[in-house]
JSON list of C-alpha atoms in Angstrom, two decimals:
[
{"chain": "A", "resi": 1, "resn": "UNK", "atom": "CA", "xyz": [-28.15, 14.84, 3.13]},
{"chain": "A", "resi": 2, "resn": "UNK", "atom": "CA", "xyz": [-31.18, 16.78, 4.03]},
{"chain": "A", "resi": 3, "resn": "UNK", "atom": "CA", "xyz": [-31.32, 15.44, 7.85]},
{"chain": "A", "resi": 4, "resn": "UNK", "atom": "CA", "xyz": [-27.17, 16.50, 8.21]},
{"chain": "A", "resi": 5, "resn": "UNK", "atom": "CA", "xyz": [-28.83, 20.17, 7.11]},
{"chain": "A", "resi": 6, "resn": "UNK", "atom": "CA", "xyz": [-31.82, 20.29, 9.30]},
{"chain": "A", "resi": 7, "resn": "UNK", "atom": "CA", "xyz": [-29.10, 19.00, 12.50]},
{"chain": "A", "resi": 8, "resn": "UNK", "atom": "CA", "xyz": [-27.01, 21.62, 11.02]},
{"chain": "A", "resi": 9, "resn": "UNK", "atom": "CA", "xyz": [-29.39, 24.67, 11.29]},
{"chain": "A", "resi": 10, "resn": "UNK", "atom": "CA", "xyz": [-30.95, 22.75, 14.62]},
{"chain": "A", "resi": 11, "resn": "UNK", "atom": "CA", "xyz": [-27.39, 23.16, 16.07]},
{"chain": "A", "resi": 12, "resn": "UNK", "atom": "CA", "xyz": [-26.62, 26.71, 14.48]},
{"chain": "A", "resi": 13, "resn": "UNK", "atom": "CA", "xyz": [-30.35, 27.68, 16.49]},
{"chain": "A", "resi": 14, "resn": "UNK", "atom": "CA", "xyz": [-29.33, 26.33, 19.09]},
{"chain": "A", "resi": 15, "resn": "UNK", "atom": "CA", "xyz": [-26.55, 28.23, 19.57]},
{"chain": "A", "resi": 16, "resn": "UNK", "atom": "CA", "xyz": [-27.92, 31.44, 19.03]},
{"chain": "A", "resi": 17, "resn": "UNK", "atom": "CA", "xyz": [-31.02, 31.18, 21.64]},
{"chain": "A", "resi": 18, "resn": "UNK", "atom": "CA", "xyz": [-28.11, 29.57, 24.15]},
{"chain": "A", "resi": 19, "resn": "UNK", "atom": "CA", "xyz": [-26.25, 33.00, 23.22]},
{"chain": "A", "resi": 20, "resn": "UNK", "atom": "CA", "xyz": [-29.24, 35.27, 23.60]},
{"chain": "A", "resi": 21, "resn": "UNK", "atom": "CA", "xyz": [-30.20, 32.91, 27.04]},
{"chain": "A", "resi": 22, "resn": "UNK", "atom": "CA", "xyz": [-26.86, 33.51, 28.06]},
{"chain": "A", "resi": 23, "resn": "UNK", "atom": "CA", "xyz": [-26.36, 37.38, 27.87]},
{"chain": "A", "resi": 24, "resn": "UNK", "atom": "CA", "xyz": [-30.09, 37.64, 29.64]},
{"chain": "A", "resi": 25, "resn": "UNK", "atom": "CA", "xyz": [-29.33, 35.03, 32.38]},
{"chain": "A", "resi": 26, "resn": "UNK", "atom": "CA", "xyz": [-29.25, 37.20, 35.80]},
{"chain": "A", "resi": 27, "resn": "UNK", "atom": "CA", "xyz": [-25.78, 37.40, 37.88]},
{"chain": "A", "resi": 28, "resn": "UNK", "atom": "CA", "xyz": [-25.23, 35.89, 40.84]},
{"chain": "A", "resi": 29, "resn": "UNK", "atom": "CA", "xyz": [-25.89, 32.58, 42.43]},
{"chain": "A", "resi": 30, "resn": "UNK", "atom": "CA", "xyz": [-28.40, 31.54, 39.63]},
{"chain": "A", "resi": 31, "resn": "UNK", "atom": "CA", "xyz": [-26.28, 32.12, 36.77]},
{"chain": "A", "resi": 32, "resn": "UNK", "atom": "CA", "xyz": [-24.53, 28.87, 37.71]},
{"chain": "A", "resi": 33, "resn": "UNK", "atom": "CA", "xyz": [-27.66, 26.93, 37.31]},
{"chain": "A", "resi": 34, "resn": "UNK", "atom": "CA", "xyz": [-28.69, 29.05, 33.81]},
{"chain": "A", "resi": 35, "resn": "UNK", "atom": "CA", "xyz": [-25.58, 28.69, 32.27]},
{"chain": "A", "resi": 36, "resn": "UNK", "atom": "CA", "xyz": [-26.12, 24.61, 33.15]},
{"chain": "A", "resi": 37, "resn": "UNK", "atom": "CA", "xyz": [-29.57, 24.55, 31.79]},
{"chain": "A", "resi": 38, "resn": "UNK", "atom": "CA", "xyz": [-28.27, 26.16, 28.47]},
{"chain": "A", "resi": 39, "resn": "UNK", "atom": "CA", "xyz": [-24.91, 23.97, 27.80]},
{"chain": "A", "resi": 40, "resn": "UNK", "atom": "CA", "xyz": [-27.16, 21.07, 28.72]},
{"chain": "A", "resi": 41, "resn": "UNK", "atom": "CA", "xyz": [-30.02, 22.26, 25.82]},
{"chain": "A", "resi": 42, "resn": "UNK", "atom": "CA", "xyz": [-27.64, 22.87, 23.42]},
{"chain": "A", "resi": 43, "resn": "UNK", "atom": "CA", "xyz": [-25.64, 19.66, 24.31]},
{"chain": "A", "resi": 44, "resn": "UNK", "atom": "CA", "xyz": [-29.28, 17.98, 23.80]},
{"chain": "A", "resi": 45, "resn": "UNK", "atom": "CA", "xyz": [-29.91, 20.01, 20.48]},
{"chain": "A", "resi": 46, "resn": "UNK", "atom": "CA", "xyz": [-26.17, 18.34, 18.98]},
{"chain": "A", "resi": 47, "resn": "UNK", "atom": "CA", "xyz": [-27.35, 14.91, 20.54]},
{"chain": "A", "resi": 48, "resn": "UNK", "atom": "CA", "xyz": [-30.83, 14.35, 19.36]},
{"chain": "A", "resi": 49, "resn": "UNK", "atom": "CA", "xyz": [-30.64, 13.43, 16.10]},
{"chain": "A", "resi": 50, "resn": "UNK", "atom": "CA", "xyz": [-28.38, 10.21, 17.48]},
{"chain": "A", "resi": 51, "resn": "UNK", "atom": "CA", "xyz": [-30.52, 9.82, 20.24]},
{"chain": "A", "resi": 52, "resn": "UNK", "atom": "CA", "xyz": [-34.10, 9.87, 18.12]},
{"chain": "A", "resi": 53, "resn": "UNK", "atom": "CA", "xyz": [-32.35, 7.48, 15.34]},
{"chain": "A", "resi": 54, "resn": "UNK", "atom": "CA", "xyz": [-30.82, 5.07, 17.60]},
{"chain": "A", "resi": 55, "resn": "UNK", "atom": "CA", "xyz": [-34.33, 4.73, 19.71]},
{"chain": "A", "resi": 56, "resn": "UNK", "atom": "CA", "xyz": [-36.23, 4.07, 16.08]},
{"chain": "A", "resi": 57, "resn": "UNK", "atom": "CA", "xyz": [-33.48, 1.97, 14.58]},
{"chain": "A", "resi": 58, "resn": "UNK", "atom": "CA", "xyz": [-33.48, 4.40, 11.40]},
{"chain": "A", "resi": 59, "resn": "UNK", "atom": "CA", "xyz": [-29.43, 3.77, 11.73]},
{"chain": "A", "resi": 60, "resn": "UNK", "atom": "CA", "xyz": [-28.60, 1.83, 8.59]},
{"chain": "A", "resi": 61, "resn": "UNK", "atom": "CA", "xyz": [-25.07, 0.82, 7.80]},
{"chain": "A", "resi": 62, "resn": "UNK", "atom": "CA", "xyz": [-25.15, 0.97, 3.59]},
{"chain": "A", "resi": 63, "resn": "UNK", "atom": "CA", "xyz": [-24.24, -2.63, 3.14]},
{"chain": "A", "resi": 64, "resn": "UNK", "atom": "CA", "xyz": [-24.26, -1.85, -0.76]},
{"chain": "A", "resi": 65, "resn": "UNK", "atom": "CA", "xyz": [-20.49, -0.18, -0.04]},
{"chain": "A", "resi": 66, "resn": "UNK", "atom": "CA", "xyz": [-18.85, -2.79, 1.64]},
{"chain": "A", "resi": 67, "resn": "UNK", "atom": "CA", "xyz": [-18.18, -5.19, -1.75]},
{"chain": "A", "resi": 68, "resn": "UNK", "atom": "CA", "xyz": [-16.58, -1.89, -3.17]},
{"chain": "A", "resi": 69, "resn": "UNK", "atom": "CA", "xyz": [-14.30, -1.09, -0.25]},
{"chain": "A", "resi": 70, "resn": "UNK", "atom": "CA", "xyz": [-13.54, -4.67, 0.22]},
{"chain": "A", "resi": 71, "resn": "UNK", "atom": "CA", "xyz": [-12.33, -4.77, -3.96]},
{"chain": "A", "resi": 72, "resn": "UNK", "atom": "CA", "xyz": [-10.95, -1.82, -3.13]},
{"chain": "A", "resi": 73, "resn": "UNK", "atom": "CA", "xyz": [-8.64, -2.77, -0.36]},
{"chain": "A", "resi": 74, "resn": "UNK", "atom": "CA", "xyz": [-7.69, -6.00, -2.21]},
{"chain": "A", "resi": 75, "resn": "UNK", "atom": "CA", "xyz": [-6.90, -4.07, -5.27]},
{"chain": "A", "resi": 76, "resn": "UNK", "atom": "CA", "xyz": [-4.72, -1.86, -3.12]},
{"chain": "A", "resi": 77, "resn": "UNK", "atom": "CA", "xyz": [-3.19, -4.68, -1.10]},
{"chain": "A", "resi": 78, "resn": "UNK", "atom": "CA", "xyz": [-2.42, -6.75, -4.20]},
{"chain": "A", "resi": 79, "resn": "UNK", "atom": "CA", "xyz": [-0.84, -3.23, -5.88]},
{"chain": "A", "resi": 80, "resn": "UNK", "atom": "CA", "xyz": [1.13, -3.20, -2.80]},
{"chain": "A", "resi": 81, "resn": "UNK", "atom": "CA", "xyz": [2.40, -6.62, -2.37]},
{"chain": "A", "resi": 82, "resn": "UNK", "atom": "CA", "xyz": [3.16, -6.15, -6.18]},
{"chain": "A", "resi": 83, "resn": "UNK", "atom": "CA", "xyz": [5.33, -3.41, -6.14]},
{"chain": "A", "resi": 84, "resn": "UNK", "atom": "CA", "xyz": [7.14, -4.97, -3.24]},
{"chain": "A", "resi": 85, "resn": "UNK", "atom": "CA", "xyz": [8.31, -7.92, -5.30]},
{"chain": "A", "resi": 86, "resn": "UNK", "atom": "CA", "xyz": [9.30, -5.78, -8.55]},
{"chain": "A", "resi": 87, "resn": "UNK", "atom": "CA", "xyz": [11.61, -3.76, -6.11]},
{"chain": "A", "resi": 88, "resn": "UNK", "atom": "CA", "xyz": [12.67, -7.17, -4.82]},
{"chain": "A", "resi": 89, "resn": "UNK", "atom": "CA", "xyz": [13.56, -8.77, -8.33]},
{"chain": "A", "resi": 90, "resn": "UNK", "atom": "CA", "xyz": [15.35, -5.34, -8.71]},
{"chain": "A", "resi": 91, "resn": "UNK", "atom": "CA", "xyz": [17.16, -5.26, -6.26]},
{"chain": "A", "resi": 92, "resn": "UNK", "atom": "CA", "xyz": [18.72, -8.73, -6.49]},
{"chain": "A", "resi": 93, "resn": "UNK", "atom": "CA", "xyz": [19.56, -8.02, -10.32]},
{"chain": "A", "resi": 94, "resn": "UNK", "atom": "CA", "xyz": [21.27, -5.31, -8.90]},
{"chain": "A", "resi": 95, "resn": "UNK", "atom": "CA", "xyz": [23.03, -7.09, -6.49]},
{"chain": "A", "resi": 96, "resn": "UNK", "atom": "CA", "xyz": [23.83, -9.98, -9.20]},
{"chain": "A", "resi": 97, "resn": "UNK", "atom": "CA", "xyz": [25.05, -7.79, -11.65]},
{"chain": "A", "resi": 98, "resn": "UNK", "atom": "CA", "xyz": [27.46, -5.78, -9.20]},
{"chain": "A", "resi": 99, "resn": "UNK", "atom": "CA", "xyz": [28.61, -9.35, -8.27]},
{"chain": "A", "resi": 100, "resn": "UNK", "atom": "CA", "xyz": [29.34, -10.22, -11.94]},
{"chain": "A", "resi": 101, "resn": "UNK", "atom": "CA", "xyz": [30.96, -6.81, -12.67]},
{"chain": "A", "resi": 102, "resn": "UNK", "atom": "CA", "xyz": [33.59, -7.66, -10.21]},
{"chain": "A", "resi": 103, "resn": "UNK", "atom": "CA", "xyz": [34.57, -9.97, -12.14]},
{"chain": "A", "resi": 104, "resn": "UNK", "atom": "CA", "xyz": [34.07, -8.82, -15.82]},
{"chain": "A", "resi": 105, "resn": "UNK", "atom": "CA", "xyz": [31.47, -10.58, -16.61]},
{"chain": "A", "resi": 106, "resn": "UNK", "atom": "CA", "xyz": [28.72, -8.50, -18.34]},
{"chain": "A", "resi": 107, "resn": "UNK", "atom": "CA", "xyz": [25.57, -10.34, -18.46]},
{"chain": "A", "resi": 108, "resn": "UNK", "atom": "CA", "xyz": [23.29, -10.46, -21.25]},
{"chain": "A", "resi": 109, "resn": "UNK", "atom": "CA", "xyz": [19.74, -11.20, -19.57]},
{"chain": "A", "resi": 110, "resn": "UNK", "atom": "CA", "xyz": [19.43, -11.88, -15.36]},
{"chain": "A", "resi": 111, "resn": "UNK", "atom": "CA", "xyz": [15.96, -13.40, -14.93]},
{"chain": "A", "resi": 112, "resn": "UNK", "atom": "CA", "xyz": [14.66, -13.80, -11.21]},
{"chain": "A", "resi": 113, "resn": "UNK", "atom": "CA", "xyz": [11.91, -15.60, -10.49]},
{"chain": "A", "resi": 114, "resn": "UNK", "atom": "CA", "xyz": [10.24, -15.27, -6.66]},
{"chain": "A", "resi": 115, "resn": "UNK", "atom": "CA", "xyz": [7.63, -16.63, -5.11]},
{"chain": "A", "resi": 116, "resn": "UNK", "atom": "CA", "xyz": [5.45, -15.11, -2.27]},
{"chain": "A", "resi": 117, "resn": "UNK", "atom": "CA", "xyz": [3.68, -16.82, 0.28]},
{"chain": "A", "resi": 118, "resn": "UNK", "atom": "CA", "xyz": [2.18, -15.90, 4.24]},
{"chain": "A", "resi": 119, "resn": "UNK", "atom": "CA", "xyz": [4.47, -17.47, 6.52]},
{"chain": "A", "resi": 120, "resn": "UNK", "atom": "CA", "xyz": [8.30, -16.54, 4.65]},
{"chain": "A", "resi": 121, "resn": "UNK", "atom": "CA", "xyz": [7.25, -13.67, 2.50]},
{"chain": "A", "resi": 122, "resn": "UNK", "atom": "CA", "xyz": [9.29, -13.30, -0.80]},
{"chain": "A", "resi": 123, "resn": "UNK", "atom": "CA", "xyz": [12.37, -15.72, -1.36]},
{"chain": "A", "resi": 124, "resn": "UNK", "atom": "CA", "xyz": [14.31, -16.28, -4.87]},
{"chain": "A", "resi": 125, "resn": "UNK", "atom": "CA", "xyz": [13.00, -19.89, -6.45]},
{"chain": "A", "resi": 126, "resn": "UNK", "atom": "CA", "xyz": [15.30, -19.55, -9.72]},
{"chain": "A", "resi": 127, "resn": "UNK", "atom": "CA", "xyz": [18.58, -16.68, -11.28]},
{"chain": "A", "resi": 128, "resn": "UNK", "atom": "CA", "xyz": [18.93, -17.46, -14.19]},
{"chain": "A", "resi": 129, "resn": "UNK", "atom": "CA", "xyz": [21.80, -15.61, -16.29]},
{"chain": "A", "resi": 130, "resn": "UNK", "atom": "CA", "xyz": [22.22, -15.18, -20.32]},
{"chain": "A", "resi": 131, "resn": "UNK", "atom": "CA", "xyz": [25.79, -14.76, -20.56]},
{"chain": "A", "resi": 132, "resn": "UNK", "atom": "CA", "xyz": [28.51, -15.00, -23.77]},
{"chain": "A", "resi": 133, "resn": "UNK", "atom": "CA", "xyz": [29.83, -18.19, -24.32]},
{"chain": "A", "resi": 134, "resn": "UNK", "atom": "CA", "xyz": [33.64, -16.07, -23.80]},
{"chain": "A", "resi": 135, "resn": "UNK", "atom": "CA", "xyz": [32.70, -16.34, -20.28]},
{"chain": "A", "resi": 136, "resn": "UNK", "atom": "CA", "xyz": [32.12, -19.68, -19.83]},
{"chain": "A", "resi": 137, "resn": "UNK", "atom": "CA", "xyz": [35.62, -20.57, -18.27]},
{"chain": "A", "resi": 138, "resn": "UNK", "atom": "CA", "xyz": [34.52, -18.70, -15.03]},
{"chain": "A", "resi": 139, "resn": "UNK", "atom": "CA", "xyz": [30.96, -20.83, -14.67]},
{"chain": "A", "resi": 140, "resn": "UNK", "atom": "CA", "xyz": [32.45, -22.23, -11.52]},
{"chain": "A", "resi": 141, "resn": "UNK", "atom": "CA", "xyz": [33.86, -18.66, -9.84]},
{"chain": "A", "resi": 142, "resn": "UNK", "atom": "CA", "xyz": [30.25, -17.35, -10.97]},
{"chain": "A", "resi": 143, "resn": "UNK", "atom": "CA", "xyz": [28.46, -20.14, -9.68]},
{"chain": "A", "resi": 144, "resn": "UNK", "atom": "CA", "xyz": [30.10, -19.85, -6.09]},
{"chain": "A", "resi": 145, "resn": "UNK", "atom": "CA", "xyz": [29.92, -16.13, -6.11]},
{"chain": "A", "resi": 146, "resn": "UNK", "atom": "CA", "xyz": [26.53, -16.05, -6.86]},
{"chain": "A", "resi": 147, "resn": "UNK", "atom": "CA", "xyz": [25.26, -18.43, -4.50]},
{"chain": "A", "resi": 148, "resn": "UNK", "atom": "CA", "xyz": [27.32, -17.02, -1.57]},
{"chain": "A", "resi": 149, "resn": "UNK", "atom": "CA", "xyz": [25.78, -13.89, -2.25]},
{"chain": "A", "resi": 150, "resn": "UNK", "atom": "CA", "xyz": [22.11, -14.98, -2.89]},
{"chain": "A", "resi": 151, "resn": "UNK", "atom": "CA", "xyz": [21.78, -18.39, -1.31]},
{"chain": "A", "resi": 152, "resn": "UNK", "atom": "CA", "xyz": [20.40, -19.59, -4.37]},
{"chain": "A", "resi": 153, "resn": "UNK", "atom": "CA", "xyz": [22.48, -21.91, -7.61]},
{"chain": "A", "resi": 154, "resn": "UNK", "atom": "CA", "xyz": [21.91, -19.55, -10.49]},
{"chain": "A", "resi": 155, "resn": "UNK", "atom": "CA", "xyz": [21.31, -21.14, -14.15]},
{"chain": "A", "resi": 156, "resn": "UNK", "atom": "CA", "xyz": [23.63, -20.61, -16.53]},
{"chain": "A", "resi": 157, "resn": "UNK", "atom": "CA", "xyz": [22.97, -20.06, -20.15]},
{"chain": "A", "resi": 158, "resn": "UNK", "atom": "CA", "xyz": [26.10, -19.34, -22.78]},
{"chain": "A", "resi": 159, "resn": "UNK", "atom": "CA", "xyz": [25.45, -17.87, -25.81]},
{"chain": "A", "resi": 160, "resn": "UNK", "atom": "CA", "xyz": [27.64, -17.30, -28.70]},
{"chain": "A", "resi": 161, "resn": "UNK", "atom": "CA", "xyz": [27.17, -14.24, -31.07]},
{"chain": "A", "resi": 162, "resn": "UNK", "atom": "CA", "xyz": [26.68, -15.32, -34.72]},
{"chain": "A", "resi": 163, "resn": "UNK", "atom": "CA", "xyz": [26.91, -12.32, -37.36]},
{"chain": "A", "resi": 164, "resn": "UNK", "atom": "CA", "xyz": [24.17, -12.78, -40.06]},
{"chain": "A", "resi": 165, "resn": "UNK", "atom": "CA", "xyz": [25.56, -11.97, -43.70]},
{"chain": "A", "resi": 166, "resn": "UNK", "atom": "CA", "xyz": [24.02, -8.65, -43.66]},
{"chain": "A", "resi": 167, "resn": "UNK", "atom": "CA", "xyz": [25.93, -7.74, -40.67]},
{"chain": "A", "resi": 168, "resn": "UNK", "atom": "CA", "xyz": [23.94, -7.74, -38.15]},
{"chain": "A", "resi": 169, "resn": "UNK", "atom": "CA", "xyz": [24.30, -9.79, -34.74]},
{"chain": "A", "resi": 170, "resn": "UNK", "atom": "CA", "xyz": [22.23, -12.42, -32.82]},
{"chain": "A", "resi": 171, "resn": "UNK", "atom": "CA", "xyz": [22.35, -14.39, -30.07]},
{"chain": "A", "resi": 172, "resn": "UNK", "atom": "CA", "xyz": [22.47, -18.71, -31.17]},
{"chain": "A", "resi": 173, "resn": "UNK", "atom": "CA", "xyz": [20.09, -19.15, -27.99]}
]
């Protein structure tokens, strides 16, 4: 930090004495070659820290941060490709749940599993549906409607309600 400061105020006194060089510079056909000599010092004054460090080989890349940028790009990558596949999974729920409302069928669960690779990205390995046993005469129109929709046979599970004596409902599966 303290050589950034020192280039700083190098560059900041450099400007001023090109300034103060500049306003004293005669007129006519030398002030061509003044003003040259002074935006070539000052050009020198920004350059010579570079210069100096790249002659000594003082440049050193701090090899201690690239681990931590690394984890963090994979950390952000991974968060990413994450997200990406929630919104996915929502989005065919959504799509499987319009598909059942259209024909009264209210699902109780609609599990989608995916799986993620390089070459095809995210695709739909299982759809699997909780739904009341009532609606078990329709498996087949689900099951076609489905997997015209999603390209993918859905699993079927029917469950019956069964009242406990204290009145309250469960599921039998």
């Amino acid at each position: 930090m303290e050589a950034i400061k020192g280039w700083a105020l190098a560059v900041c006194v450099a400007a001023v004495a090109g300034s103060i060089a500049h306003l004293a510079s005669p007129s006519g056909s030398t002030q061509k070659i003044y003003k040259i000599t002074i935006s070539l010092f000052f050009l020198c004054c920004i350059l010579s820290p570079i210069i100096t460090g790249a002659l000594s080989g003082d440049f050193q890349i701090d090899s201690s941060m690239q681990p931590q940028t690394e984890y963090r790009t994979d950390s952000l990558q991974n968060t990413m490709e994450k997200q990406v596949e929630e919104n996915f999974i929502a989005s065919v729920k959504n799509i499987t749940a319009e598909e059942l409302n259209t024909i009264d069928v209210q699902p109780q669960e609609i599990l989608i599993n995916v799986n993620t690779n390089e070459e095809s990205g995210i695709f739909i390995t299982e759809i699997i549906l909780s739904l009341d046993a009532k609606d078990q005469n329709k498996q087949a129109e689900i099951e076609s409607r489905i997997t015209q929709k999603l390209g993918q046979k859905p699993v079927m599970q029917f469950r019956q309600e069964v009242q406990a004596q204290d009145g309250t409902k469960s599921s039998d599966g």
